[in-house]
Short mmCIF file of C-alpha atoms in Angstrom, two decimals:
data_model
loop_
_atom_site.label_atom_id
_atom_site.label_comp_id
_atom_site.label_asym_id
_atom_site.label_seq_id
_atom_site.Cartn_x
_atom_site.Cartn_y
_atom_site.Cartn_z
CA UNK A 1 0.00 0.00 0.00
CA UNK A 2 3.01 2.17 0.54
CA UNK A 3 4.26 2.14 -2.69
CA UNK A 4 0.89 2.58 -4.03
CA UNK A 5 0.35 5.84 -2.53
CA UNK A 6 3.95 7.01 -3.10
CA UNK A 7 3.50 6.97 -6.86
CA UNK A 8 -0.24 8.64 -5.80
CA UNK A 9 2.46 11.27 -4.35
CA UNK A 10 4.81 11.50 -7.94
CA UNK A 11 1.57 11.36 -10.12
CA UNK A 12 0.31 14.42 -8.25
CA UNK A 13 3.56 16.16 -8.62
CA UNK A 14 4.76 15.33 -12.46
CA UNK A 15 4.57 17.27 -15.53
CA UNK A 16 3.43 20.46 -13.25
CA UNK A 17 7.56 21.37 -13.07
CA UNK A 18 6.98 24.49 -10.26
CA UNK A 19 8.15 24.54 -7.25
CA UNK A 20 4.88 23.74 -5.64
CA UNK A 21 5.49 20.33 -6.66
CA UNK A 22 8.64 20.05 -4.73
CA UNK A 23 6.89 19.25 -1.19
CA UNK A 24 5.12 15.99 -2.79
CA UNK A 25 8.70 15.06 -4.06
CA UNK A 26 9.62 15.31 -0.21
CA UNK A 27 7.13 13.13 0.82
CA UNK A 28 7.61 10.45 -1.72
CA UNK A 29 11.20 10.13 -1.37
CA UNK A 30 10.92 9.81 2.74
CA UNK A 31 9.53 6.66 1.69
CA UNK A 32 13.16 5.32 1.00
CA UNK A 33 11.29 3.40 -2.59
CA UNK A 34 14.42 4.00 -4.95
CA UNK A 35 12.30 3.83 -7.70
CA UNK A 36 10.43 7.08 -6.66
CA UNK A 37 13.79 8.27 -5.80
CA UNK A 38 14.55 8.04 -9.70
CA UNK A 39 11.89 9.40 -10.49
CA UNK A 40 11.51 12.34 -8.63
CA UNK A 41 15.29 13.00 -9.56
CA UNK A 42 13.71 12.91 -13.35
CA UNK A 43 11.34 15.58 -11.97
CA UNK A 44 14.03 17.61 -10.66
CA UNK A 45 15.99 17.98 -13.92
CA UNK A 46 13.10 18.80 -15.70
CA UNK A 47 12.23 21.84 -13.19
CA UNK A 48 15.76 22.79 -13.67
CA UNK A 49 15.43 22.22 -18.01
CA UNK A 50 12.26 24.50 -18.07
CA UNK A 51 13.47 27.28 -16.08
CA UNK A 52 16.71 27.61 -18.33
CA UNK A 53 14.31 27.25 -21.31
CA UNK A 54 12.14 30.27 -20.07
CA UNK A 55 15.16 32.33 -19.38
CA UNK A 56 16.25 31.47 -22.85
CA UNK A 57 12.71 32.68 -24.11
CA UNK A 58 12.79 36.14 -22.28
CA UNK A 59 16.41 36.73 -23.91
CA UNK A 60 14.60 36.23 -27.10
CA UNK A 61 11.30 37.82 -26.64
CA UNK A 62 13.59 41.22 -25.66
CA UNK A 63 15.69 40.99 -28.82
CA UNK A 64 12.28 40.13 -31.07
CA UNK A 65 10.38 42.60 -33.19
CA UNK A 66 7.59 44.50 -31.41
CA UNK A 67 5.18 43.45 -34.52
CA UNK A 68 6.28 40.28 -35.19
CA UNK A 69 3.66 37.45 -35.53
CA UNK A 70 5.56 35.25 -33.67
CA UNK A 71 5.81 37.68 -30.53
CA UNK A 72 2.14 37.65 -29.89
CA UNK A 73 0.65 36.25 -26.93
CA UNK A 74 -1.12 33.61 -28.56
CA UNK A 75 2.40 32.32 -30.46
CA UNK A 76 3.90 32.77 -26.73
CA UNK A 77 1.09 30.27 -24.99
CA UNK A 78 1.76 27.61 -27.16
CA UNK A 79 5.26 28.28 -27.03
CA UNK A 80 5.07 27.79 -23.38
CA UNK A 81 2.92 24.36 -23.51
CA UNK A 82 5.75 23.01 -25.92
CA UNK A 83 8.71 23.92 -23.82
CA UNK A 84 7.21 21.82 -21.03
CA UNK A 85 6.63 19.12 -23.10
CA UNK A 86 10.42 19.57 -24.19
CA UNK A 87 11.64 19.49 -20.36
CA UNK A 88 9.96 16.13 -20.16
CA UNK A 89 11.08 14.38 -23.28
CA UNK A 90 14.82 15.66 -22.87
CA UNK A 91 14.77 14.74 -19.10
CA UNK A 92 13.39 11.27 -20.04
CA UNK A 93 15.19 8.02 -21.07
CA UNK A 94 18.89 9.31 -19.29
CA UNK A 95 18.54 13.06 -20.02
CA UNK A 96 21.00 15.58 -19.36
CA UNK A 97 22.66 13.57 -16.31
CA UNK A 98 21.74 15.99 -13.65
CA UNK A 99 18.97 13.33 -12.24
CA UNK A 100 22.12 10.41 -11.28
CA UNK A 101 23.58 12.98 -9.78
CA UNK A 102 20.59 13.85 -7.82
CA UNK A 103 20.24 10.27 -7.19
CA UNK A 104 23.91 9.87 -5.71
CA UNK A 105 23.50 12.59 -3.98
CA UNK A 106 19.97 11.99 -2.20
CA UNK A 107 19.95 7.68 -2.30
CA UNK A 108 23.09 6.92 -0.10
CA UNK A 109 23.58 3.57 0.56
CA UNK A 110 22.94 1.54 3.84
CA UNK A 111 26.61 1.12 3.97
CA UNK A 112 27.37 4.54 4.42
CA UNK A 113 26.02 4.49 7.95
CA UNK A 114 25.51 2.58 12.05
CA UNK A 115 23.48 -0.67 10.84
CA UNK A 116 21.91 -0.14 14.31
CA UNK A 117 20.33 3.53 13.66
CA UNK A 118 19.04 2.09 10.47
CA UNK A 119 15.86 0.98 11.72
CA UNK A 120 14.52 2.83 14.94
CA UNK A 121 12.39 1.14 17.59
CA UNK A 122 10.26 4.10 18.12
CA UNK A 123 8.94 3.72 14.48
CA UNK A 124 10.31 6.81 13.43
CA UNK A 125 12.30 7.31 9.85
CA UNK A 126 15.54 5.34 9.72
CA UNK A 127 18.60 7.44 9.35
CA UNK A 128 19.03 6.52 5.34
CA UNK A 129 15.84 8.40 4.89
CA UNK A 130 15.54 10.97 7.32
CA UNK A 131 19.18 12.26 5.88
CA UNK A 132 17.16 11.48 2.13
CA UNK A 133 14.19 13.96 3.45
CA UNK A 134 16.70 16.82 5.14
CA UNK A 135 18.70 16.92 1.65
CA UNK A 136 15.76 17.22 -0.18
CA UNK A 137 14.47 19.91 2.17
CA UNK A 138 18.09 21.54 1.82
CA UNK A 139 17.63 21.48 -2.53
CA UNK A 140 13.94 22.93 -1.27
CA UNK A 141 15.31 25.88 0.25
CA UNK A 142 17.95 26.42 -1.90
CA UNK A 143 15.21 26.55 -4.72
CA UNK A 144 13.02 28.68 -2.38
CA UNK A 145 15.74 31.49 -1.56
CA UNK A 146 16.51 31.65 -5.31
CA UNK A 147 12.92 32.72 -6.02
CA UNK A 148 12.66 34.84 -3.39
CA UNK A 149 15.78 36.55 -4.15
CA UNK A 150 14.43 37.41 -7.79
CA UNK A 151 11.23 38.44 -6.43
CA UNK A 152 12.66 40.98 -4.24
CA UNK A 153 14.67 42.34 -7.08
CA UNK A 154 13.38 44.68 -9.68
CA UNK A 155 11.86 43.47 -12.78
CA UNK A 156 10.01 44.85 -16.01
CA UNK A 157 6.05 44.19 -16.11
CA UNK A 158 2.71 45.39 -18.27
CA UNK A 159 2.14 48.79 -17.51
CA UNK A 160 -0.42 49.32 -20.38
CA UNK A 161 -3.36 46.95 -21.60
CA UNK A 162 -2.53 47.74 -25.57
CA UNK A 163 -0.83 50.39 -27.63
CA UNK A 164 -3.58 52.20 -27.98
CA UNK A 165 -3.81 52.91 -23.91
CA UNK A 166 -0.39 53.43 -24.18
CA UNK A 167 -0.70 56.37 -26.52
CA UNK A 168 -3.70 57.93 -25.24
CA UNK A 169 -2.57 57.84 -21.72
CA UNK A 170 0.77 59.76 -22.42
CA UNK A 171 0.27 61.87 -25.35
CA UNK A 172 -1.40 64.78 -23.63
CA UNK A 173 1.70 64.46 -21.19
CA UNK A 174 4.02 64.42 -24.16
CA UNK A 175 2.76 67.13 -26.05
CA UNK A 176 3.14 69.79 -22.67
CA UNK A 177 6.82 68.85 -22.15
CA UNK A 178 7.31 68.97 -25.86
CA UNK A 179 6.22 72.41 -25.84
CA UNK A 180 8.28 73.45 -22.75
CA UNK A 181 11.48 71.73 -23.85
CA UNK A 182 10.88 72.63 -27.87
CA UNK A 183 10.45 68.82 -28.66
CA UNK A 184 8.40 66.78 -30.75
CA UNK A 185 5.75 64.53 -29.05
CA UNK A 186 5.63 61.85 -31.84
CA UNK A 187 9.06 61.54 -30.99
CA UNK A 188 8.60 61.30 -27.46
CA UNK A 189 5.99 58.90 -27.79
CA UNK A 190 8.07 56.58 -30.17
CA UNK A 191 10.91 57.07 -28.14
CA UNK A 192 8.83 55.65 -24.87
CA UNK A 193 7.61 52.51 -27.43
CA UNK A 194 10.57 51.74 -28.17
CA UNK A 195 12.26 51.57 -24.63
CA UNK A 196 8.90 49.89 -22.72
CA UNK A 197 7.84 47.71 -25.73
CA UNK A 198 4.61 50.01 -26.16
CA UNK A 199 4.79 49.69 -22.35
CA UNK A 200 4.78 45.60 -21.61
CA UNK A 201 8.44 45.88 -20.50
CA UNK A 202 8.17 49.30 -17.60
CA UNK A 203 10.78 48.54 -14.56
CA UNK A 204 8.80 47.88 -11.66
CA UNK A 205 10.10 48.02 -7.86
CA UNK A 206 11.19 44.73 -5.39
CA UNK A 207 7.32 45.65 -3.99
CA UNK A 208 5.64 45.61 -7.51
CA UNK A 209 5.12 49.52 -7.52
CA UNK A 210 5.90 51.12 -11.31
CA UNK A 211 9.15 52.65 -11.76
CA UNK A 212 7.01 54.94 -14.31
CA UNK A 213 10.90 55.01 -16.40
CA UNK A 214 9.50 55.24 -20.23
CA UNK A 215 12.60 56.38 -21.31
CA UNK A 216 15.73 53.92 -19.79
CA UNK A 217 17.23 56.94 -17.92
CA UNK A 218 19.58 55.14 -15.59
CA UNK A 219 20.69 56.68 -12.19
CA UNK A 220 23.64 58.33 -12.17
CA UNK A 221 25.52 59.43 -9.61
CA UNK A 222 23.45 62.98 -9.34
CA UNK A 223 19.90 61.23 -9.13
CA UNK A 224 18.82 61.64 -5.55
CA UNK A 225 15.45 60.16 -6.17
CA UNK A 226 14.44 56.48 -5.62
CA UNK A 227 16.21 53.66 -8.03
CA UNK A 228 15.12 50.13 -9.17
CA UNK A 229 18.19 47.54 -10.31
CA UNK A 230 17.06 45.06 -13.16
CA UNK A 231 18.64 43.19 -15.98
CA UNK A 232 19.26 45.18 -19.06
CA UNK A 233 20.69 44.35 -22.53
CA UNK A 234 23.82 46.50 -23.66
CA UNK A 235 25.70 45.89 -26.71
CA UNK A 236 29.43 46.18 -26.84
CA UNK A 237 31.13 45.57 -30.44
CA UNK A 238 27.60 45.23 -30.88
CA UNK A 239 26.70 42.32 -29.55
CA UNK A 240 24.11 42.46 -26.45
CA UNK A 241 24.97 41.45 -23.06
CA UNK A 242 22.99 40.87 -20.25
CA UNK A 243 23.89 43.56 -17.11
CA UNK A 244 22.46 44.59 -14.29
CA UNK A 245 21.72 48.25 -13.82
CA UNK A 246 20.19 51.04 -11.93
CA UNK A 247 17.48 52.93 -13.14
CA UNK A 248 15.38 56.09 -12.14
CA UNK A 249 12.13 55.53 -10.58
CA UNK A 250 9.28 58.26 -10.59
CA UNK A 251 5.68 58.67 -8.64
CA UNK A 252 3.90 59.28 -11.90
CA UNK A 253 4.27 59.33 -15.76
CA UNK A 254 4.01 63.01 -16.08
CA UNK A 255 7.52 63.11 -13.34
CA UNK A 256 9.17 60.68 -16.13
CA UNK A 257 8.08 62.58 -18.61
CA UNK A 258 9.32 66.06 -17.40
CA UNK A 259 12.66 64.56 -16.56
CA UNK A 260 13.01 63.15 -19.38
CA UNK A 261 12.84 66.31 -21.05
CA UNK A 262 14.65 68.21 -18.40
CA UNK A 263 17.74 65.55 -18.85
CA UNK A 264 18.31 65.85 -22.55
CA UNK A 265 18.32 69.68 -22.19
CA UNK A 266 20.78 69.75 -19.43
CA UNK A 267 23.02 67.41 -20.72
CA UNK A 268 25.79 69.19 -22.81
CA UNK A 269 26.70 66.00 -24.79
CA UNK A 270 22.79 65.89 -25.83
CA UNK A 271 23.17 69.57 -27.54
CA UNK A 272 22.94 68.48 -31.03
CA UNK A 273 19.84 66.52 -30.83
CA UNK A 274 18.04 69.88 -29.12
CA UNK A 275 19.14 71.50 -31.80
CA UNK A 276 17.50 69.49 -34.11
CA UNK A 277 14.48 68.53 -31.74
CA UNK A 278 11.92 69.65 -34.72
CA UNK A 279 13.39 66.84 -36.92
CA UNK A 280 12.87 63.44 -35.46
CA UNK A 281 15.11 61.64 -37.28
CA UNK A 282 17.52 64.19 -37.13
CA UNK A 283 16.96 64.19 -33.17
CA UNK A 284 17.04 60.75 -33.03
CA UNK A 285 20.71 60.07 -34.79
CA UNK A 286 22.13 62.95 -32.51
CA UNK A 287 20.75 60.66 -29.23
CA UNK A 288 22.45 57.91 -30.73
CA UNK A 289 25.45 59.45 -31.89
CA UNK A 290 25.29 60.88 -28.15
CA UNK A 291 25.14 57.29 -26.57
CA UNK A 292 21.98 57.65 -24.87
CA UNK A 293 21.40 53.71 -25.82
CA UNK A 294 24.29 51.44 -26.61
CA UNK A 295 22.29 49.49 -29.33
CA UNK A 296 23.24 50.16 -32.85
CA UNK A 297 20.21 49.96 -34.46
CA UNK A 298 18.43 52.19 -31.85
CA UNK A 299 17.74 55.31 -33.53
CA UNK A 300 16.33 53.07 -36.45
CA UNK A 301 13.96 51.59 -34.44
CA UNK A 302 12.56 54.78 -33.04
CA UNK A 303 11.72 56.26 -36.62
CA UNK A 304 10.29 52.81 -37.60
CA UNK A 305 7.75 53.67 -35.05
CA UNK A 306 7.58 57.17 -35.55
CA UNK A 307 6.94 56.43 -39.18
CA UNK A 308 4.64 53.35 -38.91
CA UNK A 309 0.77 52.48 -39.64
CA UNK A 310 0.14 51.61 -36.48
CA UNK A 311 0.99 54.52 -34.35
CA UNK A 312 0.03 57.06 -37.04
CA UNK A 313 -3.64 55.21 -36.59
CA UNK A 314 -3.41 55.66 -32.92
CA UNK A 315 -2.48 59.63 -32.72
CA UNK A 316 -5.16 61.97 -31.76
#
């Protein structure tokens, strides 16, 4: 009956590959079955197979084209169903070795300890498996700290349901501080598309509060406001590289979008593009030029907006 309801325990826990499945993995391997052992060492590598295939994913998705058909949500869902899948088959039938070394790890061998605190009068767990069950509560923890650590760090989130939110929500902003700072709004707008993905990728804070940054202004050593760290892409010899960095954080989208005007007309470096402020692209190539952003292609991309269907449908 044991074994019956430890593979009850696994059948509960497989193919769900989170780490709510972990604490039925404890359970089933306290029952010292080496089978289940295998098994849930299987179960283990395929956690660890998904979560570098989703990191893979959200390297791509940040290097893929805004209005690509195969960056929409419904490519990205069945995307998501086939990279599970894929964990399973390539953890199956020997996969990538990490399960025998969970195995060797977690299934010592009866030799390795007293023959006498094997079995315990009192009924309780012999030693093999009560050292089984604290190693896997050790990986559990491990796992545990991991995700806490990257929820307390900052990360980018949906700020906006759909472009068109996006654009009505900040183009009456953009159009005031484009007529403070002599600027063109269009180009404010495309500019803020282009660094938030039409505002699916904002920063927001360790306590899931918006950064309101729609313009990747990063905080220097003279920003005294608050700062969130996250992961950004930079290119060097133009390739991208994945960095950590601190950015500015704001209380609303109208502070963002007065210091982001304020900050490219203080900045000496940023000169030329003021100059030229009335012609976008012109504007654009000097912020490049300039090294606001480190990718090549970035003051192409900001005119491919500026000049598309899509966003020439959505002005006012």
């Amino acid at each position: 009956m044991e074994s019956l309801s430890t593979k009850s325990q696994l059948d509960m826990a497989r193919n769900v590959h989170d780490m709510g499945s972990i604490n039925k993995m404890r359970e089933a391997i306290a029952s010292g079955d080496e089978t289940v052992l295998q098994e849930a060492a299987q179960q283990f590598e395929a956690i660890f197979v998904q979560m570098m295939l989703k990191s893979m994913r959200k390297a791509q998705d940040a290097l893929a084209d805004e209005d690509s058909p195969f960056n929409s949500q419904q490519v990205k869902f069945y995307r998501d169903m086939h990279d599970q899948q894929l964990a399973t088959d390539l953890t199956s039938g020997g996969g990538l070795g990490l399960a025998d070394v969970i195995v060797k790890q977690l299934g010592q061998t009866e030799d390795s300890y007293t023959p006498a605190s094997v079995i315990r009068s009192d009924g309780d767990l012999s030693s093999l498996n009560r050292n089984r069950v604290y190693n896997v509560a050790e990986a559990q923890d491990i796992a545990l700290s991991s995700q806490s650590i990257r929820s307390q760090s900052a990360q980018k989130d949906a700020m906006f349901e759909s472009p068109e939110q996006f654009v009505e929500s900040l183009m009456p902003i953009a159009e005031k501080v484009a007529e403070k700072y002599g600027m063109d709004p269009k180009a404010i707008i495309s500019q803020a598309a282009v660094e938030t993905g039409w505002g699916k990728f904002v920063i927001h804070k360790a306590d899931g509060e918006s950064s309101h940054n729609l313009f990747g202004i990063k905080a220097n050593k003279g920003w005294q406001g608050e700062q969130a760290v996250v992961d950004t892409l930079e290119f060097n010899n133009g390739l991208p590289q994945k960095q950590k960095a601190a950015f500015r954080s704001y209380s609303s989208v109208e502070d963002a979008m007065e210091d982001y005007g304020r900050f490219i007309t203080s900045q000496p470096r940023y000169s030329h593009a003021v100059e030229n402020a009335s012609d976008a692209a012109r504007y654009t190539h000097a912020l490049q030029e300039a090294g606001y952003a480190t990718d090549p292609e970035y003051a192409s991309k900001i005119m491919a907006v500026y000049n598309s269907d899509r966003l020439s449908a959505l002005m006012p």
